[in-house]
């Protein structure tokens, strides 16, 4: 991993600055990708933006900027995007700051010549980062530990930057993007913080995001990812046509990957959903939707017997595993599981009268039947 410090004047940073909502933000003579297409939008408010210019105007140092060296003999900002856009927008005359003496609006073009020169000659400190993807990722994670605010996916976007990432951002990383319009009610997180993108890649890669992005880094587009996304939510809507707010944030893609080829009766599933919503034993309604597909009761976070109930039942049983046709052996209480005599899905309640203690082996064999 090569990390090279470099001081860059604002006059060079702002050269050939272009800010286009759809095409991204470019500067440094066209060599710096300040905001790639459809990446995080400008989020600084007036106060933060003005503080950046005030810091420059006073000649105080700004925090270090981080740029990744790209394969196309250019650079992409890893950290410092908001500060960079603030500086470039001010020099371009797109906003003003307040005059320190009379509080009037002060634009760059209205500054005295020596004041303009002072700003243009101001040097920002940049670390140029170049290396293998794994080395870049390790370094950028260190930057985050030091207090930066990049998300994990923003780090990956920087490491695996290229045409594939740019196209993927178009669908998954912009306010009002395609993913938001199609499935915003189902997806948790914020698109512009790359959380939609991270989720979809996690699903299609089966939790191997870095490897998937590495394999597709130089693909011309992200059509495979978009088509996968469409298939997932076509399937979800077909299986569960009635949306409920608890469906937001479910790992739909991981469920789809494993069960997409099975037949499900939407009418029967709807009836089961209504019954489970009424069941007081189910404490996590979001888990209903995965449970009905996978059969995994853990997703429901069913009520558990308290330690007090378990202790009383243990005394009643004299520490004996009482499973019918079971072992009948004596165990320490820590070696025994609290089990429902009548299962919860047959209207069994989590009350002392419905509790029995079984050894771990007998309880496991009971579940496996």
Tab-separated table of C-alpha atoms in Angstrom:
chain	number	residue	atom	x	y	z
A	1	UNK	CA	0.000	0.000	0.000
A	2	UNK	CA	1.445	3.369	-1.048
A	3	UNK	CA	0.324	6.466	0.860
A	4	UNK	CA	1.802	9.683	-0.453
A	5	UNK	CA	1.170	13.112	1.143
A	6	UNK	CA	0.645	16.026	-1.212
A	7	UNK	CA	-0.275	19.692	-0.774
A	8	UNK	CA	-2.683	21.070	-3.378
A	9	UNK	CA	-3.639	24.695	-3.888
A	10	UNK	CA	-7.304	25.622	-4.038
A	11	UNK	CA	-6.618	27.219	-7.432
A	12	UNK	CA	-5.665	23.752	-8.736
A	13	UNK	CA	-8.418	21.958	-6.834
A	14	UNK	CA	-11.134	24.142	-8.368
A	15	UNK	CA	-9.780	24.089	-11.928
A	16	UNK	CA	-12.417	22.871	-14.435
A	17	UNK	CA	-14.908	22.312	-11.606
A	18	UNK	CA	-18.222	20.866	-12.822
A	19	UNK	CA	-21.192	19.965	-10.619
A	20	UNK	CA	-23.910	17.996	-12.388
A	21	UNK	CA	-26.646	16.214	-10.416
A	22	UNK	CA	-26.745	13.272	-12.801
A	23	UNK	CA	-23.177	13.124	-14.087
A	24	UNK	CA	-21.386	13.723	-10.796
A	25	UNK	CA	-18.887	16.342	-9.605
A	26	UNK	CA	-15.430	16.790	-11.144
A	27	UNK	CA	-12.484	19.050	-10.298
A	28	UNK	CA	-8.690	19.329	-10.265
A	29	UNK	CA	-8.463	19.869	-13.996
A	30	UNK	CA	-10.884	17.026	-14.697
A	31	UNK	CA	-8.696	14.484	-12.892
A	32	UNK	CA	-10.541	14.376	-9.543
A	33	UNK	CA	-13.811	12.493	-9.194
A	34	UNK	CA	-15.267	14.513	-6.315
A	35	UNK	CA	-18.665	12.847	-6.324
A	36	UNK	CA	-19.131	9.945	-8.739
A	37	UNK	CA	-22.458	9.528	-10.480
A	38	UNK	CA	-25.302	8.931	-8.047
A	39	UNK	CA	-23.097	8.767	-4.967
A	40	UNK	CA	-24.003	10.492	-1.704
A	41	UNK	CA	-25.511	13.893	-2.375
A	42	UNK	CA	-24.221	17.109	-0.868
A	43	UNK	CA	-25.357	17.092	2.761
A	44	UNK	CA	-23.545	20.014	4.411
A	45	UNK	CA	-25.862	22.683	5.740
A	46	UNK	CA	-25.189	26.404	5.532
A	47	UNK	CA	-23.433	26.451	8.906
A	48	UNK	CA	-20.972	23.648	8.088
A	49	UNK	CA	-20.343	24.972	4.590
A	50	UNK	CA	-19.583	28.473	5.861
A	51	UNK	CA	-17.262	27.131	8.565
A	52	UNK	CA	-15.130	25.498	5.870
A	53	UNK	CA	-14.756	28.806	4.012
A	54	UNK	CA	-14.145	30.714	7.238
A	55	UNK	CA	-11.353	28.268	8.116
A	56	UNK	CA	-9.744	28.789	4.703
A	57	UNK	CA	-10.217	32.556	4.864
A	58	UNK	CA	-8.414	32.712	8.224
A	59	UNK	CA	-5.620	30.449	6.987
A	60	UNK	CA	-6.324	27.762	9.573
A	61	UNK	CA	-5.623	24.125	8.556
A	62	UNK	CA	-8.422	21.831	7.423
A	63	UNK	CA	-8.355	18.147	8.277
A	64	UNK	CA	-6.498	15.877	5.859
A	65	UNK	CA	-8.284	14.822	2.646
A	66	UNK	CA	-8.002	11.266	1.314
A	67	UNK	CA	-7.928	10.489	-2.413
A	68	UNK	CA	-7.711	7.077	-4.037
A	69	UNK	CA	-5.485	6.790	-7.085
A	70	UNK	CA	-7.533	5.252	-9.894
A	71	UNK	CA	-6.379	3.099	-12.795
A	72	UNK	CA	-7.395	5.842	-15.236
A	73	UNK	CA	-4.613	8.216	-14.082
A	74	UNK	CA	-7.029	10.167	-11.957
A	75	UNK	CA	-8.284	10.310	-8.408
A	76	UNK	CA	-11.456	9.684	-6.451
A	77	UNK	CA	-12.257	11.324	-3.124
A	78	UNK	CA	-12.509	8.920	-0.215
A	79	UNK	CA	-12.869	11.494	2.538
A	80	UNK	CA	-13.319	15.237	2.212
A	81	UNK	CA	-16.094	15.322	-0.358
A	82	UNK	CA	-18.265	17.815	1.514
A	83	UNK	CA	-15.367	20.158	2.273
A	84	UNK	CA	-14.185	19.975	-1.334
A	85	UNK	CA	-17.612	20.816	-2.763
A	86	UNK	CA	-17.988	23.676	-0.264
A	87	UNK	CA	-14.694	25.195	-1.428
A	88	UNK	CA	-15.409	24.728	-5.125
A	89	UNK	CA	-18.950	26.069	-4.884
A	90	UNK	CA	-17.749	29.198	-3.087
A	91	UNK	CA	-14.991	29.896	-5.621
A	92	UNK	CA	-17.537	29.315	-8.397
A	93	UNK	CA	-19.681	32.042	-6.859
A	94	UNK	CA	-22.622	29.824	-5.973
A	95	UNK	CA	-22.996	30.978	-2.375
A	96	UNK	CA	-21.795	33.750	-0.085
A	97	UNK	CA	-20.478	34.041	3.456
A	98	UNK	CA	-21.129	36.846	5.916
A	99	UNK	CA	-18.666	39.731	6.079
A	100	UNK	CA	-16.922	39.631	9.492
A	101	UNK	CA	-17.408	43.402	10.004
A	102	UNK	CA	-20.775	44.437	8.563
A	103	UNK	CA	-22.498	41.029	8.156
A	104	UNK	CA	-23.168	41.672	4.462
A	105	UNK	CA	-23.186	38.864	1.885
A	106	UNK	CA	-19.682	38.266	0.655
A	107	UNK	CA	-19.186	36.362	-2.608
A	108	UNK	CA	-15.820	35.203	-3.909
A	109	UNK	CA	-15.977	37.593	-6.879
A	110	UNK	CA	-16.663	40.509	-4.512
A	111	UNK	CA	-13.504	39.906	-2.463
A	112	UNK	CA	-10.499	42.127	-2.881
A	113	UNK	CA	-7.823	40.782	-5.213
A	114	UNK	CA	-5.454	40.004	-2.350
A	115	UNK	CA	-8.247	38.184	-0.512
A	116	UNK	CA	-9.040	36.076	-3.568
A	117	UNK	CA	-5.355	35.248	-3.976
A	118	UNK	CA	-5.129	34.247	-0.325
A	119	UNK	CA	-7.914	31.715	-0.828
A	120	UNK	CA	-6.628	30.401	-4.155
A	121	UNK	CA	-3.105	29.964	-2.730
A	122	UNK	CA	-4.399	28.094	0.332
A	123	UNK	CA	-3.094	24.515	0.330
A	124	UNK	CA	-5.088	21.490	1.432
A	125	UNK	CA	-3.276	18.399	2.695
A	126	UNK	CA	-4.091	15.259	0.741
A	127	UNK	CA	-3.106	11.630	1.245
A	128	UNK	CA	-2.945	9.816	-2.105
A	129	UNK	CA	-3.723	6.136	-1.492
A	130	UNK	CA	-2.685	3.491	-4.006
A	131	UNK	CA	-2.573	-0.270	-3.714
A	132	UNK	CA	-4.413	-3.553	-3.983
A	133	UNK	CA	-8.124	-3.532	-3.073
A	134	UNK	CA	-7.506	-5.463	0.159
A	135	UNK	CA	-4.768	-2.989	1.156
A	136	UNK	CA	-6.968	0.008	0.412
A	137	UNK	CA	-9.836	-1.425	2.408
A	138	UNK	CA	-7.609	-2.077	5.413
A	139	UNK	CA	-6.251	1.469	5.262
A	140	UNK	CA	-9.635	3.113	4.871
A	141	UNK	CA	-10.930	1.131	7.849
A	142	UNK	CA	-8.083	2.632	9.875
A	143	UNK	CA	-9.213	6.076	8.704
A	144	UNK	CA	-12.702	5.324	9.985
A	145	UNK	CA	-11.375	4.237	13.376
A	146	UNK	CA	-9.603	7.584	13.552
A	147	UNK	CA	-12.978	9.324	13.456
A	148	UNK	CA	-14.056	9.589	9.825
A	149	UNK	CA	-17.687	9.039	8.961
A	150	UNK	CA	-17.620	6.790	5.917
A	151	UNK	CA	-19.889	3.739	5.995
A	152	UNK	CA	-18.511	0.284	5.232
A	153	UNK	CA	-20.139	0.369	1.809
A	154	UNK	CA	-18.712	3.805	1.014
A	155	UNK	CA	-15.290	2.354	1.774
A	156	UNK	CA	-15.932	-0.563	-0.569
A	157	UNK	CA	-17.178	1.782	-3.285
A	158	UNK	CA	-13.858	3.579	-3.105
A	159	UNK	CA	-11.782	0.407	-3.139
A	160	UNK	CA	-13.661	-1.159	-6.063
A	161	UNK	CA	-14.395	2.051	-7.952
A	162	UNK	CA	-15.057	1.635	-11.651
A	163	UNK	CA	-17.902	1.483	-14.176
A	164	UNK	CA	-19.768	-1.210	-12.243
A	165	UNK	CA	-19.944	0.813	-9.017
A	166	UNK	CA	-20.966	3.949	-10.890
A	167	UNK	CA	-23.841	2.135	-12.591
A	168	UNK	CA	-24.925	0.362	-9.404
A	169	UNK	CA	-25.136	3.703	-7.597
A	170	UNK	CA	-27.523	4.913	-10.270
A	171	UNK	CA	-30.081	2.331	-9.180
A	172	UNK	CA	-29.419	2.060	-5.460
A	173	UNK	CA	-27.657	5.141	-4.079
A	174	UNK	CA	-29.640	8.286	-4.857
A	175	UNK	CA	-32.606	9.949	-3.195
A	176	UNK	CA	-35.657	8.803	-5.144
A	177	UNK	CA	-33.583	6.153	-6.954
A	178	UNK	CA	-35.000	3.113	-8.722
A	179	UNK	CA	-34.711	0.885	-5.641
A	180	UNK	CA	-36.544	3.414	-3.477
A	181	UNK	CA	-39.420	3.701	-5.930
A	182	UNK	CA	-39.761	-0.065	-6.372
A	183	UNK	CA	-39.147	-1.360	-2.846
A	184	UNK	CA	-38.479	1.541	-0.494
A	185	UNK	CA	-41.154	0.241	1.896
A	186	UNK	CA	-39.267	-3.063	2.206
A	187	UNK	CA	-35.700	-1.756	2.518
A	188	UNK	CA	-34.227	-0.349	5.705
A	189	UNK	CA	-31.534	2.316	5.714
A	190	UNK	CA	-30.826	5.378	3.577
A	191	UNK	CA	-30.006	5.157	-0.108
A	192	UNK	CA	-27.484	8.018	-0.161
A	193	UNK	CA	-25.486	6.363	2.638
A	194	UNK	CA	-25.115	3.302	0.367
A	195	UNK	CA	-27.252	1.125	2.647
A	196	UNK	CA	-29.577	-0.032	-0.136
A	197	UNK	CA	-26.600	-0.956	-2.289
A	198	UNK	CA	-24.923	-2.838	0.542
A	199	UNK	CA	-28.093	-4.825	1.238
A	200	UNK	CA	-28.627	-5.925	-2.364
A	201	UNK	CA	-24.990	-6.945	-2.830
A	202	UNK	CA	-25.125	-8.862	0.452
A	203	UNK	CA	-28.116	-10.790	-0.850
A	204	UNK	CA	-26.817	-11.607	-4.320
A	205	UNK	CA	-23.369	-12.533	-2.972
A	206	UNK	CA	-24.731	-14.539	-0.024
A	207	UNK	CA	-22.848	-12.337	2.442
A	208	UNK	CA	-19.594	-12.164	0.464
A	209	UNK	CA	-19.758	-8.492	-0.567
A	210	UNK	CA	-16.055	-7.834	-1.080
A	211	UNK	CA	-15.559	-10.836	-3.345
A	212	UNK	CA	-18.608	-9.976	-5.452
A	213	UNK	CA	-17.512	-6.367	-5.932
A	214	UNK	CA	-13.994	-7.462	-6.799
A	215	UNK	CA	-15.285	-9.874	-9.455
A	216	UNK	CA	-17.541	-7.258	-11.066
A	217	UNK	CA	-15.416	-4.122	-10.542
A	218	UNK	CA	-14.687	-3.634	-14.236
A	219	UNK	CA	-18.038	-4.791	-15.640
A	220	UNK	CA	-19.523	-2.192	-17.968
A	221	UNK	CA	-22.752	-1.999	-15.977
A	222	UNK	CA	-24.626	-3.417	-12.984
A	223	UNK	CA	-27.530	-4.899	-14.951
A	224	UNK	CA	-27.112	-8.276	-13.222
A	225	UNK	CA	-27.608	-6.633	-9.824
A	226	UNK	CA	-30.687	-4.702	-10.948
A	227	UNK	CA	-32.260	-7.777	-12.551
A	228	UNK	CA	-31.655	-9.778	-9.375
A	229	UNK	CA	-33.258	-6.998	-7.306
A	230	UNK	CA	-36.324	-7.047	-9.576
A	231	UNK	CA	-36.664	-10.821	-9.288
A	232	UNK	CA	-36.479	-10.698	-5.490
A	233	UNK	CA	-39.292	-8.202	-5.078
A	234	UNK	CA	-41.438	-9.660	-7.835
A	235	UNK	CA	-41.296	-12.868	-5.789
A	236	UNK	CA	-41.989	-11.096	-2.464
A	237	UNK	CA	-45.077	-9.344	-3.819
A	238	UNK	CA	-46.324	-12.579	-5.355
A	239	UNK	CA	-45.905	-14.529	-2.104
A	240	UNK	CA	-47.101	-11.748	0.220
A	241	UNK	CA	-49.408	-9.458	-1.812
A	242	UNK	CA	-50.627	-7.577	1.284
A	243	UNK	CA	-47.895	-5.267	2.567
A	244	UNK	CA	-47.422	-4.711	6.304
A	245	UNK	CA	-45.010	-2.274	7.905
A	246	UNK	CA	-43.228	-5.139	9.695
A	247	UNK	CA	-42.026	-6.364	6.303
A	248	UNK	CA	-39.517	-3.512	6.197
A	249	UNK	CA	-35.956	-4.644	6.824
A	250	UNK	CA	-36.518	-8.396	6.372
A	251	UNK	CA	-33.604	-10.077	4.565
A	252	UNK	CA	-35.796	-10.836	1.563
A	253	UNK	CA	-32.964	-11.669	-0.786
A	254	UNK	CA	-31.477	-14.353	1.464
A	255	UNK	CA	-34.909	-15.971	1.800
A	256	UNK	CA	-35.474	-15.703	-1.951
A	257	UNK	CA	-32.115	-17.335	-2.713
A	258	UNK	CA	-33.075	-20.517	-0.877
A	259	UNK	CA	-36.833	-20.781	-1.398
A	260	UNK	CA	-37.570	-19.110	-4.746
A	261	UNK	CA	-38.279	-22.431	-6.479
A	262	UNK	CA	-40.828	-23.650	-3.938
A	263	UNK	CA	-44.569	-23.169	-4.363
A	264	UNK	CA	-46.375	-21.023	-1.798
A	265	UNK	CA	-50.084	-20.366	-1.530
A	266	UNK	CA	-50.522	-16.629	-0.956
A	267	UNK	CA	-54.081	-17.049	0.371
A	268	UNK	CA	-53.021	-19.674	2.901
A	269	UNK	CA	-50.024	-17.598	3.934
A	270	UNK	CA	-52.256	-14.567	4.520
A	271	UNK	CA	-54.492	-16.624	6.818
A	272	UNK	CA	-51.435	-17.824	8.753
A	273	UNK	CA	-50.139	-14.266	9.062
A	274	UNK	CA	-53.393	-13.110	10.628
A	275	UNK	CA	-53.334	-15.984	13.121
A	276	UNK	CA	-49.723	-15.320	14.102
A	277	UNK	CA	-50.389	-11.611	14.614
A	278	UNK	CA	-53.000	-12.605	17.198
A	279	UNK	CA	-50.766	-15.172	18.911
A	280	UNK	CA	-49.445	-13.679	22.167
A	281	UNK	CA	-46.553	-16.147	22.169
A	282	UNK	CA	-45.017	-14.380	19.139
A	283	UNK	CA	-43.016	-11.374	20.328
A	284	UNK	CA	-41.409	-10.414	17.012
A	285	UNK	CA	-43.985	-9.876	14.279
A	286	UNK	CA	-41.326	-9.038	11.699
A	287	UNK	CA	-40.158	-12.626	12.007
A	288	UNK	CA	-43.541	-13.987	10.894
A	289	UNK	CA	-42.730	-13.531	7.217
A	290	UNK	CA	-39.471	-15.451	7.260
A	291	UNK	CA	-40.897	-18.122	9.597
A	292	UNK	CA	-43.749	-18.958	7.225
A	293	UNK	CA	-41.214	-19.574	4.463
A	294	UNK	CA	-38.356	-21.197	6.400
A	295	UNK	CA	-40.161	-22.796	9.351
A	296	UNK	CA	-37.460	-21.485	11.702
A	297	UNK	CA	-39.221	-20.625	14.981
A	298	UNK	CA	-36.243	-18.584	16.195
A	299	UNK	CA	-37.281	-15.732	13.925
A	300	UNK	CA	-40.469	-15.306	15.981
A	301	UNK	CA	-38.656	-14.691	19.310
A	302	UNK	CA	-41.256	-16.803	21.116
A	303	UNK	CA	-41.907	-16.186	24.788
A	304	UNK	CA	-39.558	-18.069	27.086
A	305	UNK	CA	-40.129	-19.582	30.507
A	306	UNK	CA	-38.581	-17.462	33.253
A	307	UNK	CA	-35.725	-18.745	35.408
A	308	UNK	CA	-38.119	-18.737	38.391
A	309	UNK	CA	-40.609	-21.003	36.594
A	310	UNK	CA	-37.788	-23.280	35.464
A	311	UNK	CA	-36.503	-23.551	39.060
A	312	UNK	CA	-39.925	-24.455	40.466
A	313	UNK	CA	-40.571	-27.077	37.789
A	314	UNK	CA	-37.094	-28.518	38.375
A	315	UNK	CA	-37.950	-29.061	42.035
A	316	UNK	CA	-41.303	-30.648	41.149
A	317	UNK	CA	-39.539	-33.088	38.809
A	318	UNK	CA	-36.726	-33.724	41.339
A	319	UNK	CA	-34.281	-33.007	38.554
A	320	UNK	CA	-35.521	-35.943	36.469
A	321	UNK	CA	-35.945	-35.673	32.689
A	322	UNK	CA	-39.591	-36.705	32.312
A	323	UNK	CA	-39.969	-36.879	28.561
A	324	UNK	CA	-42.317	-39.798	27.738
A	325	UNK	CA	-40.221	-42.700	26.476
A	326	UNK	CA	-37.211	-40.553	27.340
A	327	UNK	CA	-34.088	-41.193	29.383
A	328	UNK	CA	-35.538	-40.647	32.894
A	329	UNK	CA	-32.114	-39.593	34.146
A	330	UNK	CA	-31.315	-36.943	36.755
A	331	UNK	CA	-29.517	-33.752	35.666
A	332	UNK	CA	-28.335	-30.448	37.020
A	333	UNK	CA	-30.758	-27.632	36.204
A	334	UNK	CA	-28.158	-26.021	33.903
A	335	UNK	CA	-28.217	-29.191	31.789
A	336	UNK	CA	-31.973	-29.060	31.206
A	337	UNK	CA	-34.211	-27.143	28.790
A	338	UNK	CA	-37.626	-25.698	29.585
A	339	UNK	CA	-40.091	-27.173	27.092
A	340	UNK	CA	-43.777	-26.638	26.324
A	341	UNK	CA	-45.931	-29.699	27.044
A	342	UNK	CA	-48.431	-28.383	24.514
A	343	UNK	CA	-46.499	-26.630	21.703
A	344	UNK	CA	-47.065	-22.921	21.138
A	345	UNK	CA	-48.370	-23.591	17.620
A	346	UNK	CA	-51.112	-25.768	19.122
A	347	UNK	CA	-52.189	-22.971	21.449
A	348	UNK	CA	-49.811	-23.960	24.210
A	349	UNK	CA	-49.064	-21.086	26.605
A	350	UNK	CA	-45.789	-20.111	28.245
A	351	UNK	CA	-47.082	-20.712	31.777
A	352	UNK	CA	-45.844	-22.930	34.572
A	353	UNK	CA	-48.614	-25.519	34.121
A	354	UNK	CA	-47.426	-26.065	30.539
A	355	UNK	CA	-43.733	-26.370	31.377
A	356	UNK	CA	-41.615	-29.502	31.580
A	357	UNK	CA	-37.852	-29.877	31.883
A	358	UNK	CA	-36.013	-32.172	29.505
A	359	UNK	CA	-32.337	-32.891	29.158
A	360	UNK	CA	-30.753	-31.272	26.133
A	361	UNK	CA	-30.562	-34.570	24.240
A	362	UNK	CA	-34.235	-35.479	24.750
A	363	UNK	CA	-35.368	-31.962	23.937
A	364	UNK	CA	-33.363	-32.017	20.718
A	365	UNK	CA	-34.833	-35.380	19.676
A	366	UNK	CA	-38.306	-34.019	20.390
A	367	UNK	CA	-37.707	-31.028	18.100
A	368	UNK	CA	-36.307	-33.221	15.357
A	369	UNK	CA	-39.519	-35.265	15.061
